[in-house]
Amino acid sequence: MATALHHLSDYDFDKVPDASNMCFGIVVAEWNKEITGALLDGAVRTLQKHGCLPENIHVKTVPGSFELVYGAQQMTKNDGFDAVIILGCVIKGETPHFDYICQGVTYGIARLNASQNIPVIYGLLTTNDFQQAQDRSGGKLGNKGDECAVDAIKMAKF
Ligand code: DLZ
């Protein structure tokens, strides 16, 4: 989680493996696309910073965060990927809908990680408001997309 003590884009560059022979799938939700587009930019930029070739980054969109589980499951069926990243943003509204979507995605991705051979990295922002989402998608607390890219490379190596 991003806190005053942890900036999402801060990491030790030298501890990240070389990604020049790796291939990644990214599933990104269209809901709150100003935020998810910024998460995607961060993830792609960081993968490339560590040597991943643009043609080895495969991006697919889904309508909303709830569909990220299906999208990730389809991608994990492709042996060519070393890791899959999901990117979404759920912002709390006036009803309990937020809780159901967040729980559904979280359990779904956890289940995929326990049952498939390809690691799935959890890039879901779950925020109380739009400002908190902006702060974590390239704003004052960094970019969750950067963090997910670094984690995807590390897990691919694992
Ligand atoms: C319906 C809905 C709502 C209210 N809010 C969000 C949101 O903040 N972020 C998001 O990614 N998706 C939202 N959705 C859409 C659901 O994730 C899903 O796409 C629909 O319920 C259709 O399955």
Short mmCIF file of C-alpha atoms and ligand atoms in Angstrom, two decimals:
data_model
loop_
_atom_site.label_atom_id
_atom_site.label_comp_id
_atom_site.label_asym_id
_atom_site.label_seq_id
_atom_site.Cartn_x
_atom_site.Cartn_y
_atom_site.Cartn_z
CA MET A 1 0.00 0.00 0.00
CA ALA A 2 1.15 3.52 -0.64
CA THR A 3 1.75 5.44 2.55
CA ALA A 4 3.74 8.50 3.45
CA LEU A 5 6.62 6.04 4.02
CA HIS A 6 6.22 3.98 0.85
CA HIS A 7 6.15 5.55 -2.60
CA LEU A 8 4.75 3.12 -5.18
CA SER A 9 7.42 3.97 -7.77
CA ASP A 10 10.41 3.72 -5.45
CA TYR A 11 12.40 0.51 -5.72
CA ASP A 12 15.95 -0.73 -5.95
CA PHE A 13 16.63 -0.84 -9.71
CA ASP A 14 19.61 -3.19 -9.36
CA LYS A 15 17.56 -5.84 -7.54
CA VAL A 16 15.18 -6.26 -10.50
CA PRO A 17 16.16 -9.07 -12.94
CA ASP A 18 16.75 -8.37 -16.62
CA ALA A 19 13.48 -8.67 -18.54
CA SER A 20 14.86 -8.73 -22.08
CA ASN A 21 13.82 -12.37 -22.62
CA MET A 22 10.49 -12.09 -20.83
CA CYS A 23 6.96 -11.74 -22.19
CA PHE A 24 4.03 -10.18 -20.29
CA GLY A 25 0.27 -10.00 -20.60
CA ILE A 26 -1.57 -6.99 -19.17
CA VAL A 27 -5.36 -6.87 -18.70
CA VAL A 28 -6.67 -3.37 -18.08
CA ALA A 29 -10.18 -2.25 -17.13
CA GLU A 30 -11.92 0.57 -19.04
CA TRP A 31 -13.82 1.88 -16.02
CA ASN A 32 -12.09 5.00 -14.61
CA LYS A 33 -9.95 4.98 -17.73
CA GLU A 34 -8.10 8.19 -16.86
CA ILE A 35 -6.67 6.26 -13.91
CA THR A 36 -6.24 2.84 -15.53
CA GLY A 37 -4.60 4.44 -18.59
CA ALA A 38 -2.01 6.04 -16.30
CA LEU A 39 -1.46 2.68 -14.54
CA LEU A 40 -0.91 1.06 -17.93
CA ASP A 41 1.57 3.75 -19.01
CA GLY A 42 3.53 3.19 -15.80
CA ALA A 43 3.58 -0.60 -16.15
CA VAL A 44 4.66 -0.57 -19.80
CA ARG A 45 7.32 2.09 -19.20
CA THR A 46 8.79 0.16 -16.26
CA LEU A 47 8.81 -3.21 -18.08
CA GLN A 48 10.70 -1.57 -20.95
CA LYS A 49 13.09 0.16 -18.55
CA HIS A 50 14.20 -3.32 -17.50
CA GLY A 51 14.75 -4.52 -21.05
CA CYS A 52 11.38 -5.99 -22.03
CA LEU A 53 10.76 -5.52 -25.77
CA PRO A 54 7.57 -3.64 -26.77
CA GLU A 55 6.45 -6.60 -28.90
CA ASN A 56 6.61 -8.81 -25.79
CA ILE A 57 4.03 -6.73 -23.92
CA HIS A 58 0.47 -7.80 -24.84
CA VAL A 59 -2.34 -5.56 -23.63
CA LYS A 60 -6.05 -6.47 -23.60
CA THR A 61 -8.91 -4.37 -22.24
CA VAL A 62 -12.02 -5.49 -20.38
CA PRO A 63 -15.07 -3.34 -19.55
CA GLY A 64 -14.70 -3.18 -15.76
CA SER A 65 -12.62 -4.50 -12.91
CA PHE A 66 -14.98 -7.41 -12.32
CA GLU A 67 -13.99 -8.77 -15.76
CA LEU A 68 -10.27 -8.69 -14.87
CA VAL A 69 -10.46 -12.20 -13.43
CA TYR A 70 -11.82 -13.66 -16.66
CA GLY A 71 -9.28 -11.69 -18.71
CA ALA A 72 -6.40 -12.86 -16.53
CA GLN A 73 -7.61 -16.46 -16.63
CA GLN A 74 -7.65 -16.40 -20.44
CA MET A 75 -4.13 -14.98 -20.50
CA THR A 76 -2.77 -17.58 -18.09
CA LYS A 77 -3.80 -20.24 -20.60
CA ASN A 78 -1.10 -18.86 -22.91
CA ASP A 79 2.19 -20.58 -22.09
CA GLY A 80 4.08 -17.77 -23.79
CA PHE A 81 3.59 -15.34 -20.91
CA ASP A 82 6.02 -15.20 -17.99
CA ALA A 83 3.54 -13.22 -15.88
CA VAL A 84 0.19 -11.45 -16.22
CA ILE A 85 -0.68 -8.08 -14.68
CA ILE A 86 -4.21 -6.90 -13.99
CA LEU A 87 -4.89 -3.15 -13.75
CA GLY A 88 -8.12 -1.64 -12.52
CA CYS A 89 -9.55 1.04 -10.28
CA VAL A 90 -12.65 0.75 -8.13
CA ILE A 91 -13.82 3.93 -6.44
CA LYS A 92 -16.18 3.74 -3.50
CA GLY A 93 -19.73 4.88 -4.18
CA GLU A 94 -22.88 5.15 -2.09
CA THR A 95 -23.80 1.47 -2.18
CA PRO A 96 -22.00 -1.75 -1.12
CA HIS A 97 -21.25 -2.48 -4.81
CA PHE A 98 -17.62 -1.46 -4.20
CA ASP A 99 -17.13 -4.19 -1.61
CA TYR A 100 -18.56 -6.92 -3.83
CA ILE A 101 -16.42 -5.98 -6.83
CA CYS A 102 -13.23 -5.63 -4.77
CA GLN A 103 -13.80 -8.94 -3.02
CA GLY A 104 -14.71 -10.73 -6.24
CA VAL A 105 -11.58 -9.55 -8.02
CA THR A 106 -9.31 -10.18 -5.04
CA TYR A 107 -10.55 -13.73 -4.44
CA GLY A 108 -10.60 -14.44 -8.17
CA ILE A 109 -6.99 -13.41 -8.65
CA ALA A 110 -5.89 -15.23 -5.49
CA ARG A 111 -7.58 -18.37 -6.80
CA LEU A 112 -5.85 -18.04 -10.15
CA ASN A 113 -2.49 -17.69 -8.44
CA ALA A 114 -3.12 -20.84 -6.43
CA SER A 115 -4.28 -22.89 -9.40
CA GLN A 116 -2.34 -21.75 -12.49
CA ASN A 117 1.34 -21.86 -13.37
CA ILE A 118 1.72 -18.24 -14.40
CA PRO A 119 1.87 -15.54 -11.71
CA VAL A 120 -0.87 -12.90 -11.82
CA ILE A 121 0.05 -9.52 -10.35
CA TYR A 122 -2.71 -7.60 -8.58
CA GLY A 123 -2.87 -4.01 -9.75
CA LEU A 124 -6.30 -3.06 -8.46
CA LEU A 125 -6.66 0.36 -6.85
CA THR A 126 -9.50 0.35 -4.32
CA THR A 127 -9.96 3.93 -3.19
CA ASN A 128 -12.41 6.09 -1.29
CA ASP A 129 -12.36 8.84 -3.93
CA PHE A 130 -10.90 9.97 -7.25
CA GLN A 131 -8.12 11.98 -5.62
CA GLN A 132 -6.75 8.90 -3.84
CA ALA A 133 -6.73 7.09 -7.19
CA GLN A 134 -4.87 9.96 -8.88
CA ASP A 135 -2.33 10.02 -6.07
CA ARG A 136 -1.54 6.35 -6.79
CA SER A 137 -1.53 6.43 -10.59
CA GLY A 138 1.33 8.83 -11.19
CA GLY A 139 0.53 11.41 -8.50
CA LYS A 140 2.19 12.19 -5.20
CA LEU A 141 2.31 8.54 -4.04
CA GLY A 142 3.79 7.19 -7.28
CA ASN A 143 2.25 4.76 -9.74
CA LYS A 144 0.85 1.34 -8.87
CA GLY A 145 1.58 0.35 -12.48
CA ASP A 146 5.33 0.77 -11.85
CA GLU A 147 5.10 -1.40 -8.75
CA CYS A 148 3.17 -4.12 -10.63
CA ALA A 149 5.74 -4.19 -13.45
CA VAL A 150 8.61 -4.68 -10.99
CA ASP A 151 6.66 -7.40 -9.18
CA ALA A 152 5.80 -9.12 -12.48
CA ILE A 153 9.48 -9.28 -13.46
CA LYS A 154 10.47 -10.62 -10.05
CA MET A 155 7.74 -13.26 -10.10
CA ALA A 156 8.56 -14.24 -13.67
CA LYS A 157 12.12 -14.91 -12.50
CA PHE A 158 10.83 -16.81 -9.44
C1 DLZ B 1 -20.59 -1.22 -12.14
C2 DLZ B 1 -19.28 -0.65 -11.74
C3 DLZ B 1 -19.18 0.36 -10.77
C4 DLZ B 1 -20.38 0.94 -10.09
N1 DLZ B 1 -18.00 0.89 -10.42
C5 DLZ B 1 -16.88 0.42 -11.01
C6 DLZ B 1 -15.60 0.97 -10.64
O1 DLZ B 1 -15.46 1.90 -9.83
N2 DLZ B 1 -14.52 0.43 -11.25
C7 DLZ B 1 -14.58 -0.59 -12.16
O2 DLZ B 1 -13.52 -1.04 -12.67
N3 DLZ B 1 -15.77 -1.10 -12.51
C8 DLZ B 1 -16.91 -0.62 -11.97
N4 DLZ B 1 -18.12 -1.14 -12.33
C9 DLZ B 1 -18.17 -2.15 -13.43
C10 DLZ B 1 -17.93 -3.60 -12.95
O3 DLZ B 1 -16.57 -3.83 -12.67
C11 DLZ B 1 -18.36 -4.58 -14.06
O4 DLZ B 1 -17.76 -4.21 -15.28
C12 DLZ B 1 -19.87 -4.63 -14.27
O5 DLZ B 1 -20.53 -4.89 -13.06
C13 DLZ B 1 -20.26 -5.71 -15.31
O6 DLZ B 1 -19.86 -7.01 -14.86
#
